[in-house]
Tab-separated table of C-alpha atoms in Angstrom:
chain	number	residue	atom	x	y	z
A	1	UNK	CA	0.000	0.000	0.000
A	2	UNK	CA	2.885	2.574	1.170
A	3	UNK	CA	4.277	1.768	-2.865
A	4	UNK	CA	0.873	2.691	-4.066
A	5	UNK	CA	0.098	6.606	-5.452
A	6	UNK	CA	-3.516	7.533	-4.326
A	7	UNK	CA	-5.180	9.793	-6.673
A	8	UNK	CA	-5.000	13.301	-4.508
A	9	UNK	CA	-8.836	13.741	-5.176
A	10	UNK	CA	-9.424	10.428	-3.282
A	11	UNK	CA	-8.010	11.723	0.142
A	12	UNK	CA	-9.988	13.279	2.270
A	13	UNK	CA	-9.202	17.366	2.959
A	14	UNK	CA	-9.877	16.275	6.907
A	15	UNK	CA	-8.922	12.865	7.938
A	16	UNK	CA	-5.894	12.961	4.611
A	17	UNK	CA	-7.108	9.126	4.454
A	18	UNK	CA	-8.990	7.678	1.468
A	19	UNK	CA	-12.858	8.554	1.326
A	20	UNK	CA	-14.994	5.547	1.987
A	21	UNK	CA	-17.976	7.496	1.995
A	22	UNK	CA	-17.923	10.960	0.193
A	23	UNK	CA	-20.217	13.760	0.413
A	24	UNK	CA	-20.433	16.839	-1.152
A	25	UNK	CA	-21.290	20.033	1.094
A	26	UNK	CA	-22.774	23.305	-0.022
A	27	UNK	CA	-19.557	24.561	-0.448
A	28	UNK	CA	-18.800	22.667	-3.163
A	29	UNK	CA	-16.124	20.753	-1.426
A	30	UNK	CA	-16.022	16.898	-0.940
A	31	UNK	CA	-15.566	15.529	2.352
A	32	UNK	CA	-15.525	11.979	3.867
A	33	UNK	CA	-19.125	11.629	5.654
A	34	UNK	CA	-17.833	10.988	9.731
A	35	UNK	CA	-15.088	13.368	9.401
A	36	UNK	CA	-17.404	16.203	8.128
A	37	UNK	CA	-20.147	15.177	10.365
A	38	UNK	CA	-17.945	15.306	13.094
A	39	UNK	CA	-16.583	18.718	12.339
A	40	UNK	CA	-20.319	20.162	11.840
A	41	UNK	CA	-22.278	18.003	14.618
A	42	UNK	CA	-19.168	17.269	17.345
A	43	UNK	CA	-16.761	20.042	16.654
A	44	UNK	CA	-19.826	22.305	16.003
A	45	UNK	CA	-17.912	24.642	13.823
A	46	UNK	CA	-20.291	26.414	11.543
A	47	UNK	CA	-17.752	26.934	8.298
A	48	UNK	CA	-16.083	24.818	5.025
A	49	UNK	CA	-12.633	23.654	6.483
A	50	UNK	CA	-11.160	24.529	3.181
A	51	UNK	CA	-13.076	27.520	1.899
A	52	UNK	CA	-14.021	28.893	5.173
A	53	UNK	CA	-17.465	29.681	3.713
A	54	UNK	CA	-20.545	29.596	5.858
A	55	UNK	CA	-21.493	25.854	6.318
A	56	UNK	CA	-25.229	25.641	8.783
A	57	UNK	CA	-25.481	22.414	10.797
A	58	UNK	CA	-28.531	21.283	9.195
A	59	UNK	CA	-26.642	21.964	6.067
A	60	UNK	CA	-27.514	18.789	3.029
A	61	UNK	CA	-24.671	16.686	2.836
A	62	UNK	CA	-25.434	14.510	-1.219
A	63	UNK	CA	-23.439	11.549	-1.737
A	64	UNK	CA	-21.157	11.595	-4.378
A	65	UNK	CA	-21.960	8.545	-5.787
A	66	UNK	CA	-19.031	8.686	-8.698
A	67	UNK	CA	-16.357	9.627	-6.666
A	68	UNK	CA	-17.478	6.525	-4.491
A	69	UNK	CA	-17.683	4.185	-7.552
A	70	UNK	CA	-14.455	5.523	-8.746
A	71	UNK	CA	-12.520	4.629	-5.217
A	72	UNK	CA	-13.795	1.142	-5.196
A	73	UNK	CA	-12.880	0.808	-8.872
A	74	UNK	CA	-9.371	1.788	-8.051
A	75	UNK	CA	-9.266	-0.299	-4.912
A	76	UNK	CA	-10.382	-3.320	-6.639
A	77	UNK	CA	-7.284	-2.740	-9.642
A	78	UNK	CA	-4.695	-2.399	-6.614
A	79	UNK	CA	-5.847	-5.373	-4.130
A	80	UNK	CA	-2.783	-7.222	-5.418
A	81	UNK	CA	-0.786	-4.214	-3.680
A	82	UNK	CA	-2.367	-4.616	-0.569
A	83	UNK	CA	-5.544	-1.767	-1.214
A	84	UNK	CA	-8.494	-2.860	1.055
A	85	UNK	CA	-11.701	-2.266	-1.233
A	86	UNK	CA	-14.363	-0.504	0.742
A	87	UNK	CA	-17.730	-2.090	0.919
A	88	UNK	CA	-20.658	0.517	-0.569
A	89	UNK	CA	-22.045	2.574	2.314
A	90	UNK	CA	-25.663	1.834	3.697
A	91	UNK	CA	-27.923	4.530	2.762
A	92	UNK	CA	-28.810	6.933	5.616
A	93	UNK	CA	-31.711	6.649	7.492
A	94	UNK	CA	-34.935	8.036	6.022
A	95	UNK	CA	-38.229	8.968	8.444
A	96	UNK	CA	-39.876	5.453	6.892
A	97	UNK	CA	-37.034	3.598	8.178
A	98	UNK	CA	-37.283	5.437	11.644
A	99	UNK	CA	-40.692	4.882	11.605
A	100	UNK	CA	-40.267	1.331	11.480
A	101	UNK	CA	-37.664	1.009	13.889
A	102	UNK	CA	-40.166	2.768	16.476
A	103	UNK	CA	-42.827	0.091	15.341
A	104	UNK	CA	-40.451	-2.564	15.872
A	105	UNK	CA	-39.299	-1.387	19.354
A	106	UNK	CA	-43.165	-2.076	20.425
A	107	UNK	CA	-43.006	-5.922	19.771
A	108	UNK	CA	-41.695	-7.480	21.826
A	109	UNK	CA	-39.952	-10.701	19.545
A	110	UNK	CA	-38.475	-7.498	17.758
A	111	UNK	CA	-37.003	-5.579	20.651
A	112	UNK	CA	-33.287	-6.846	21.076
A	113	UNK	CA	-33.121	-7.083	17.529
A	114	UNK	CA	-33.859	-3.813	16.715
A	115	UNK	CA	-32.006	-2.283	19.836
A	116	UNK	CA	-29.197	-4.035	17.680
A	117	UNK	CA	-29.553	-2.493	14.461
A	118	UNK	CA	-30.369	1.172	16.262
A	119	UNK	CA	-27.000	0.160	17.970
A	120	UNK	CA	-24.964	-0.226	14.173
A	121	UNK	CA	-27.047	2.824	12.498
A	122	UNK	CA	-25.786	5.224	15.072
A	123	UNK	CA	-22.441	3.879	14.568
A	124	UNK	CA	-22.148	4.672	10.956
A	125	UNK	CA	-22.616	8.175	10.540
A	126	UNK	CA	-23.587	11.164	12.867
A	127	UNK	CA	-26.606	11.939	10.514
A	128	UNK	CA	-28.593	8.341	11.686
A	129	UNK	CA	-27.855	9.404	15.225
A	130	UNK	CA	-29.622	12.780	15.174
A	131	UNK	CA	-31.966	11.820	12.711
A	132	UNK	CA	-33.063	8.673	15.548
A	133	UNK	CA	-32.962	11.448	18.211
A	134	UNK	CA	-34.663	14.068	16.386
A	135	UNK	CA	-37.477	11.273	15.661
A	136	UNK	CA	-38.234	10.239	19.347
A	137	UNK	CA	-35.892	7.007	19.682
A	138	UNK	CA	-34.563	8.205	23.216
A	139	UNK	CA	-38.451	8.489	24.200
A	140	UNK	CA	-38.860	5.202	23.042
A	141	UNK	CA	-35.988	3.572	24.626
A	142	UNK	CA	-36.764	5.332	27.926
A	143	UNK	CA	-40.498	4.195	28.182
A	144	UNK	CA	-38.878	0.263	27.946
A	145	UNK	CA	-36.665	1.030	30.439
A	146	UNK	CA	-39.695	2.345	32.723
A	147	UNK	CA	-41.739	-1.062	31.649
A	148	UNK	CA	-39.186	-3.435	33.513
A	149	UNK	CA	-38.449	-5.552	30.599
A	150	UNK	CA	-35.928	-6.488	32.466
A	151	UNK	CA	-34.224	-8.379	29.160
A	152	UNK	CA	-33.970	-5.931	27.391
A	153	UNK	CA	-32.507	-3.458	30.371
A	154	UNK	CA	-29.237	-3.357	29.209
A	155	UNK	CA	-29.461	-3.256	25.951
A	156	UNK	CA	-31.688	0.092	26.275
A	157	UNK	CA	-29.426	1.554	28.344
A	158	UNK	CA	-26.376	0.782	26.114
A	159	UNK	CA	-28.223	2.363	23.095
A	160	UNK	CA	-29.316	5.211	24.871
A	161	UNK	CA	-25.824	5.826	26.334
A	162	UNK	CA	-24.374	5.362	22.322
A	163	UNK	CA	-26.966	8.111	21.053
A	164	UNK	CA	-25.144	10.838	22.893
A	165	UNK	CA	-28.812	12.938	23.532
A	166	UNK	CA	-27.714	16.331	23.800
A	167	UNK	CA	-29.135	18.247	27.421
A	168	UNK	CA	-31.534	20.074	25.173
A	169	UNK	CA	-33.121	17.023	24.240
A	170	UNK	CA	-32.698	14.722	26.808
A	171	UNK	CA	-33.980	17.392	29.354
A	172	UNK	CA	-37.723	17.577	28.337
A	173	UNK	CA	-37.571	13.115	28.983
A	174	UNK	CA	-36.631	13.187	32.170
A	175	UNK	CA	-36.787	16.812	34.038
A	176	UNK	CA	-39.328	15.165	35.721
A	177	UNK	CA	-39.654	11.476	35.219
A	178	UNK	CA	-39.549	9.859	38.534
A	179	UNK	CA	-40.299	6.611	36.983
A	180	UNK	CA	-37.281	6.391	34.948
A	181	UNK	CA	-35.327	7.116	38.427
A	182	UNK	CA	-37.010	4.326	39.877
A	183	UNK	CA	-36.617	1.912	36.938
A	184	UNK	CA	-32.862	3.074	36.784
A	185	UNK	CA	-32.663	2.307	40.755
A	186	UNK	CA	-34.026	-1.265	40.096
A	187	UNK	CA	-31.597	-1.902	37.644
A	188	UNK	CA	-28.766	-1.014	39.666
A	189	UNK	CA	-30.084	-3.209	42.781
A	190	UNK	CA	-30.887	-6.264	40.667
A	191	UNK	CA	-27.081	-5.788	39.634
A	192	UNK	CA	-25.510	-5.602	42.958
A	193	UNK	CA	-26.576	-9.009	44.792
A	194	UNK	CA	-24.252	-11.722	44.605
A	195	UNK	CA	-23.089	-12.269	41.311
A	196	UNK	CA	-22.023	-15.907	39.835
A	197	UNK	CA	-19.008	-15.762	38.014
A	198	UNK	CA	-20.137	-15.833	34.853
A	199	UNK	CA	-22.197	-12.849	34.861
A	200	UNK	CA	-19.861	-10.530	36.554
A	201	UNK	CA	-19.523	-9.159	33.030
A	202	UNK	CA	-22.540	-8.348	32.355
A	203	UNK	CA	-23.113	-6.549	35.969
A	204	UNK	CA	-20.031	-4.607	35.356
A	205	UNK	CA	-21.237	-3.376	31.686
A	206	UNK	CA	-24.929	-2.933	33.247
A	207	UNK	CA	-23.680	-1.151	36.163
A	208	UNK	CA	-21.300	1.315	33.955
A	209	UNK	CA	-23.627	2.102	31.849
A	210	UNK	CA	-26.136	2.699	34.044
A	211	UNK	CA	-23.906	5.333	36.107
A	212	UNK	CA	-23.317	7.098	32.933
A	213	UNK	CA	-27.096	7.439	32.280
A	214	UNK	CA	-27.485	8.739	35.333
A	215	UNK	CA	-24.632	11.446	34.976
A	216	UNK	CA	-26.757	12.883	32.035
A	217	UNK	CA	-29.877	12.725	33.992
A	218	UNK	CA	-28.358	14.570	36.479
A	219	UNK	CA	-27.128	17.201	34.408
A	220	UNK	CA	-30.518	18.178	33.410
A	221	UNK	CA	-32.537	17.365	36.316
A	222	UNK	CA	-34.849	19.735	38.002
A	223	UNK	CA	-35.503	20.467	41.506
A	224	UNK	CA	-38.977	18.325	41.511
A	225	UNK	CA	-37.499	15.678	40.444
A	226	UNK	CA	-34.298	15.892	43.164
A	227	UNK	CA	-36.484	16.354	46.269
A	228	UNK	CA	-38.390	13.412	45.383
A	229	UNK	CA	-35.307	10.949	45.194
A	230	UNK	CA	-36.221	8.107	47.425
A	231	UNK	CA	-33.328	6.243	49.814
A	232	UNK	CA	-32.791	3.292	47.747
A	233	UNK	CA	-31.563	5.415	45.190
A	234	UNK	CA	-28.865	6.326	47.397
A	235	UNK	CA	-28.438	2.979	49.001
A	236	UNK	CA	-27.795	1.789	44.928
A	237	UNK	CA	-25.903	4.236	44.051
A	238	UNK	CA	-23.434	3.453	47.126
A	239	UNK	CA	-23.190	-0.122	46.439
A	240	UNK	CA	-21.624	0.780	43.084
A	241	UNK	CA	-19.439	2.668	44.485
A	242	UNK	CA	-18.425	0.332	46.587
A	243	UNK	CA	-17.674	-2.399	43.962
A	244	UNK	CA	-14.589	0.401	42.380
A	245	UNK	CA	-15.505	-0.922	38.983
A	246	UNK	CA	-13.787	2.251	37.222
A	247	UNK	CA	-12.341	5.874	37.911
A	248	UNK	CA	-15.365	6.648	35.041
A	249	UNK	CA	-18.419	5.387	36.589
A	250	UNK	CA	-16.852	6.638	40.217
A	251	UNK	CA	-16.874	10.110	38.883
A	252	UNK	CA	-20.259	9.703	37.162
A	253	UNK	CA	-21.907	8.913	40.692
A	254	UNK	CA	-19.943	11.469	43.020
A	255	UNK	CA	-21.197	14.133	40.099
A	256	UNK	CA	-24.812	12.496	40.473
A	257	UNK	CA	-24.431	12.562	44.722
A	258	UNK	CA	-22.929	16.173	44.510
A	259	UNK	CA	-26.330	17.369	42.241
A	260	UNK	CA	-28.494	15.602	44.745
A	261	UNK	CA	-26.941	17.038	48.003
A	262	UNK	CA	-28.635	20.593	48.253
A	263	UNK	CA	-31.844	19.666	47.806
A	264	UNK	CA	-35.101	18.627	49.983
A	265	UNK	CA	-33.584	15.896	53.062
A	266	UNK	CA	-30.981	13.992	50.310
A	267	UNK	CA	-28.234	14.958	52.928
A	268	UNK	CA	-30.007	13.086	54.942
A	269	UNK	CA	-30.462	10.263	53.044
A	270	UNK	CA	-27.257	10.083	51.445
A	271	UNK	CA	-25.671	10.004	55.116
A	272	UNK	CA	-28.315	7.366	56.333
A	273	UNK	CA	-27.047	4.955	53.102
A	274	UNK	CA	-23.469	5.119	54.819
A	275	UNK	CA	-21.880	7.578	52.323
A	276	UNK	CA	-19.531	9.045	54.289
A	277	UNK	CA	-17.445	6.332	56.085
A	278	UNK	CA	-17.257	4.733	52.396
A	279	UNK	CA	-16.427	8.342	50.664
A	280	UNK	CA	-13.531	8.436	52.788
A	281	UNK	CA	-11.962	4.841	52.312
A	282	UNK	CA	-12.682	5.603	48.159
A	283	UNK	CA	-10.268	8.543	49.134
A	284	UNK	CA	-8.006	6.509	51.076
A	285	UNK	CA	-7.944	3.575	47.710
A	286	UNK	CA	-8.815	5.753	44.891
A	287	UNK	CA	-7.050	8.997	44.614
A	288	UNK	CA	-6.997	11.082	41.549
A	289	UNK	CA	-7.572	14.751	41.207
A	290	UNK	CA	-11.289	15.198	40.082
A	291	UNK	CA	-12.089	12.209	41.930
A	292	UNK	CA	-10.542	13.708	45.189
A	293	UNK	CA	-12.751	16.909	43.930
A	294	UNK	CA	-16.328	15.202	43.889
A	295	UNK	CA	-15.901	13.323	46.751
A	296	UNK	CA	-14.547	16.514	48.888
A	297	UNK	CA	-17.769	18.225	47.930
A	298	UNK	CA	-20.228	15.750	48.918
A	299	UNK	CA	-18.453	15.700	52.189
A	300	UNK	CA	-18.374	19.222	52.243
A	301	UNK	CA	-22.463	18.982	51.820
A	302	UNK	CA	-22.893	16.319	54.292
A	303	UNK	CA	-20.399	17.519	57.411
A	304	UNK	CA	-22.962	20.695	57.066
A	305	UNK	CA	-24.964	17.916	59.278
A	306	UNK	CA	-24.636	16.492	62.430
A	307	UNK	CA	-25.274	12.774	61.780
A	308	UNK	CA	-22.528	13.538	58.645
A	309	UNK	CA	-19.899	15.138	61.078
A	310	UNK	CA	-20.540	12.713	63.755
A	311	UNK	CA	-19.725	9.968	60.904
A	312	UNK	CA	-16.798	11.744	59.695
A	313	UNK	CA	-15.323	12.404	62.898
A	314	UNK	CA	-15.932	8.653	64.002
A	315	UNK	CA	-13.812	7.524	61.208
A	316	UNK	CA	-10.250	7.505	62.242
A	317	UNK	CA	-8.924	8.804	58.943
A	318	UNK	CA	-11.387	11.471	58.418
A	319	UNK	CA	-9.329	14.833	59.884
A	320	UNK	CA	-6.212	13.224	58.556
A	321	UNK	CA	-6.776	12.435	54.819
A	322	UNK	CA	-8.764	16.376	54.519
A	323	UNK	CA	-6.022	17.558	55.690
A	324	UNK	CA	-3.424	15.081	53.895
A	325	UNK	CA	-4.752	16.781	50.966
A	326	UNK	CA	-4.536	20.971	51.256
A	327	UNK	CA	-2.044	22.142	48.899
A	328	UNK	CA	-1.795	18.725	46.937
A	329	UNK	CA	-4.483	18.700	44.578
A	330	UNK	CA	-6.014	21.865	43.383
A	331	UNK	CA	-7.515	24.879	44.391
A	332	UNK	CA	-10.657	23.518	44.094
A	333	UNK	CA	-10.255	20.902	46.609
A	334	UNK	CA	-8.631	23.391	48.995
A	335	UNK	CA	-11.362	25.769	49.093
A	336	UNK	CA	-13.289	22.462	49.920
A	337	UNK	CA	-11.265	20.901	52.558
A	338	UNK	CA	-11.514	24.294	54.412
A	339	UNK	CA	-15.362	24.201	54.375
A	340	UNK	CA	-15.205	20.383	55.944
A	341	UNK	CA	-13.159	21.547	58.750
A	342	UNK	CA	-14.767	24.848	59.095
A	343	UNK	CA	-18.072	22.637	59.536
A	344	UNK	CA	-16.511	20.195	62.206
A	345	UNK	CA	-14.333	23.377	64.056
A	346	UNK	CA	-17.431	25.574	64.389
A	347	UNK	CA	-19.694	22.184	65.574
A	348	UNK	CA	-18.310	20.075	66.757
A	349	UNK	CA	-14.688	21.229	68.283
A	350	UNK	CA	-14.555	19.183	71.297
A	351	UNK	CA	-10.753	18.741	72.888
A	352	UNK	CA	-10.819	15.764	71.380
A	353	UNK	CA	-11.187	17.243	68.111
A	354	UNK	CA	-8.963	19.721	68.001
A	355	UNK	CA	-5.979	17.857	69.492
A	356	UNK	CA	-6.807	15.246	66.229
A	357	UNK	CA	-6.469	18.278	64.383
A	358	UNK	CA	-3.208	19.165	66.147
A	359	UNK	CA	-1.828	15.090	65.843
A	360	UNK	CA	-2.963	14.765	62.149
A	361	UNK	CA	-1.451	17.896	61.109
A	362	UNK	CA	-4.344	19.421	59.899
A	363	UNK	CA	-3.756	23.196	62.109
A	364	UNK	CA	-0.035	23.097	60.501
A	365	UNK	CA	-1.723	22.764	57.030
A	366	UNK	CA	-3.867	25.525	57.488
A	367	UNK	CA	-1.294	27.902	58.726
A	368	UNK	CA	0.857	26.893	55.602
A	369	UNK	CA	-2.535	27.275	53.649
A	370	UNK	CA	-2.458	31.240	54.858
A	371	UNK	CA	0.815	31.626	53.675
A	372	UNK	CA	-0.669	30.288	50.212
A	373	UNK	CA	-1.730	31.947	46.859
A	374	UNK	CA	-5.267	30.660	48.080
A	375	UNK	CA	-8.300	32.727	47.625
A	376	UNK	CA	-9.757	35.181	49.633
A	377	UNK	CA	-13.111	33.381	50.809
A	378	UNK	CA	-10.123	30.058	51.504
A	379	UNK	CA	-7.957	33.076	53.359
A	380	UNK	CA	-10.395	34.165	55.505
A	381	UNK	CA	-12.074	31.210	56.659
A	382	UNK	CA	-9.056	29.693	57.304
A	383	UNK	CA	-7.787	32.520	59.523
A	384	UNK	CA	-11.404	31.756	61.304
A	385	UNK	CA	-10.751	28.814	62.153
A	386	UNK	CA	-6.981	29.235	63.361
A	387	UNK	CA	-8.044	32.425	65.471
A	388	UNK	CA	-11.096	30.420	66.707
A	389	UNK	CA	-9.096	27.943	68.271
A	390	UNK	CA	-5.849	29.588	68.970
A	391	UNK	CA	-6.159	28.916	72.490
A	392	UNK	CA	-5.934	25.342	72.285
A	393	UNK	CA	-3.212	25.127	69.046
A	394	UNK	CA	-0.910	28.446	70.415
A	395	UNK	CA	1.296	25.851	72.732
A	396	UNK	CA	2.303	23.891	70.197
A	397	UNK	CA	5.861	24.476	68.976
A	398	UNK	CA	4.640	23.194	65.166
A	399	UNK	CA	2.294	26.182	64.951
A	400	UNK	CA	3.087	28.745	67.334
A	401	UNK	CA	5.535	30.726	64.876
A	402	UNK	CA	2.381	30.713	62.139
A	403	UNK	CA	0.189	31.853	64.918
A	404	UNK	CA	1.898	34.228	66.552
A	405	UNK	CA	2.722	35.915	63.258
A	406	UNK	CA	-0.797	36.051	61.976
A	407	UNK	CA	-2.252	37.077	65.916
A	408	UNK	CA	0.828	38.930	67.960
């Protein structure tokens, strides 16, 4: 193939590889179809890439059928160099074949076979998977989900997942569709019993994919929905967790738990589930920067209770790893950490408390975090809490310097 010359007019102005499916834009210009689509519908740019002329995202993209029939021509004459011919292109979808794969969806003999072939059309080109979109698929797929076909659970999720429904149009389907929580909540707690062997595949592909759903759901979720989540949400959500099946589907829940937090008695229900004792050993196992992030904020949420500080502070590494972490992550989780402690110092700041502070190191961290390009709400909380509890820390030879500087 390297020996080969490829006709320049075969190649692709985007990808520089050989068209398998061309299409022309209004521009004039020929493009191969996914690297085109992508541009326009991923990259959302709105010109040509070559002429820079004004190219609309519901601009027509036409086949060019002769360039197509010219490249397989010219792959079939060099196969004895090693040129791969390219198999003709299926047609894009039309509304009569959308229509049909909605009809199909409804019977039931038809259902994984058609979640199948929805699967491979929104594979091919980005056109089939707004087209599907556009025509109510995601609808579709979200009112089997809500039946408790429980066969074909997985396969609606995965399809769903692979459609990529933008906010805008996933938000109207499930702003306020408690049902599809609940289903989604089922699925996750028929996943999480024990598992024989040969299904721990499946539970691990059910379970990601689930947790991604509900990262989307979350993202355009309103508050009528939120303060209506029920506790075996929470109690599902944490026995994913708890199985560490992937940094991904870790984030995807701490992002869904940090939505849920400020609203109606979630706090509550998140701490009754046993969030934070297992929020801090993911910390202690799982470290990574967002991941330190998320989990920082929920904790930040739930130590603005009593049950969640009295939790925190009964685990022996709760001070310690907060504190472990100020000044070794990101700004982000600093500004957290201080509003954990700031929780438990203005609380719950027993002796006992605040010499764990002292032992841990988490007052010498917060004097270092004061002499910090922190910001200003991080500066001045932290100085709160150091001139707060002065008293106690001033004796200390580790901190009296920082103290005595900041309050002569």
């Amino acid at each position: 193939m390297d020996s080969v010359e490829v006709p320049h007019y075969f190649i692709c102005p985007i990808s520089l590889q050989i068209m398998k499916d061309p299409v022309i834009t209004i521009s004039g210009i020929t493009y191969e179809r996914e690297s085109i689509e992508r541009w326009l519908f991923t990259d959302h740019n709105t010109t040509c890439p070559l002429t820079n002329q004004p190219l609309p995202h519901d601009s027509h993209l036409t086949p060019n059928h002769t360039l197509r029939r010219l490249i397989q021509a010219w792959c079939t004459l060099n196969t004895v160099n090693g040129v791969e011919r390219y198999p003709t292109p299926r047609a894009p979808l039309d509304r009569p074949g959308v229509l049909k794969l909605l009809h199909d969806l409804t019977i039931p003999h038809l259902q994984l076979k058609t979640l199948n072939l929805i699967t491979i059309l929104a594979s091919e080109n980005e056109s089939n998977r707004r087209f599907m979109v556009q025509a109510g698929v995601p609808s579709s797929l979200i009112l089997l989900i809500v039946s408790k076909t429980h066969r074909v659970d997985l396969e609606c999720l995965k399809v769903l997942h692979s459609l990529r429904v933008s906010p805008e149009d996933l938000k109207p389907l499930v702003a306020e569709n408690h049902d599809f929580i609940e289903a989604l909540t089922l699925v996750l707690l028929s996943n999480n019993g024990d598992d024989d062997d040969d299904d721990d595949d499946d539970h691990v592909i059910i379970r990601t994919t689930t947790s991604l759903v509900l990262k989307s759901i979350f993202d355009v979720a309103v508050e009528k929905l939120l303060v209506r989540l029920k506790p075996e949400f929470f109690e599902a959500v944490l026995s994913v967790l708890r199985c560490r099946i992937s940094q991904q589907v870790i984030k995807a829940l701490l992002h869904v738990l940090v939505q849920a937090c400020p609203w109606g008695c979630n706090r509550t229900k998140i701490i009754e589930a046993g969030a934070v004792p297992e929020l801090i050993e993911l910390e202690l196992t799982m470290p990574e920067k967002r991941t330190t992030e998320l989990v920082f904020g929920v904790l930040d949420h739930l130590c603005s209770c009593a049950d969640g500080r009295a939790q925190f502070l009964r685990h022996a590494a709760g001070i310690a790893i907060v504190s472990k972490r100020i000044l070794r992550v990101s700004p982000v989780t600093d500004d957290r950490a201080v509003r954990i402690l700031s929780s438990v110092c203005k609380y719950s700041a027993t002796n006992e408390v605040l010499q764990e502070m002292l032992r841990v190191g988490a007052a010498s961290k917060l004097c270092f975090l004061l002499q910090a390009n922190c910001s200003s709400f991080v500066r001045e909380r932290t100085r709160w809490i150091l001139k707060m509890h002065s008293g106690v820390w001033k004796n200390s030879p580790c901190i009296s310097v920082y103290l005595l500087s900041c309050y002569p």
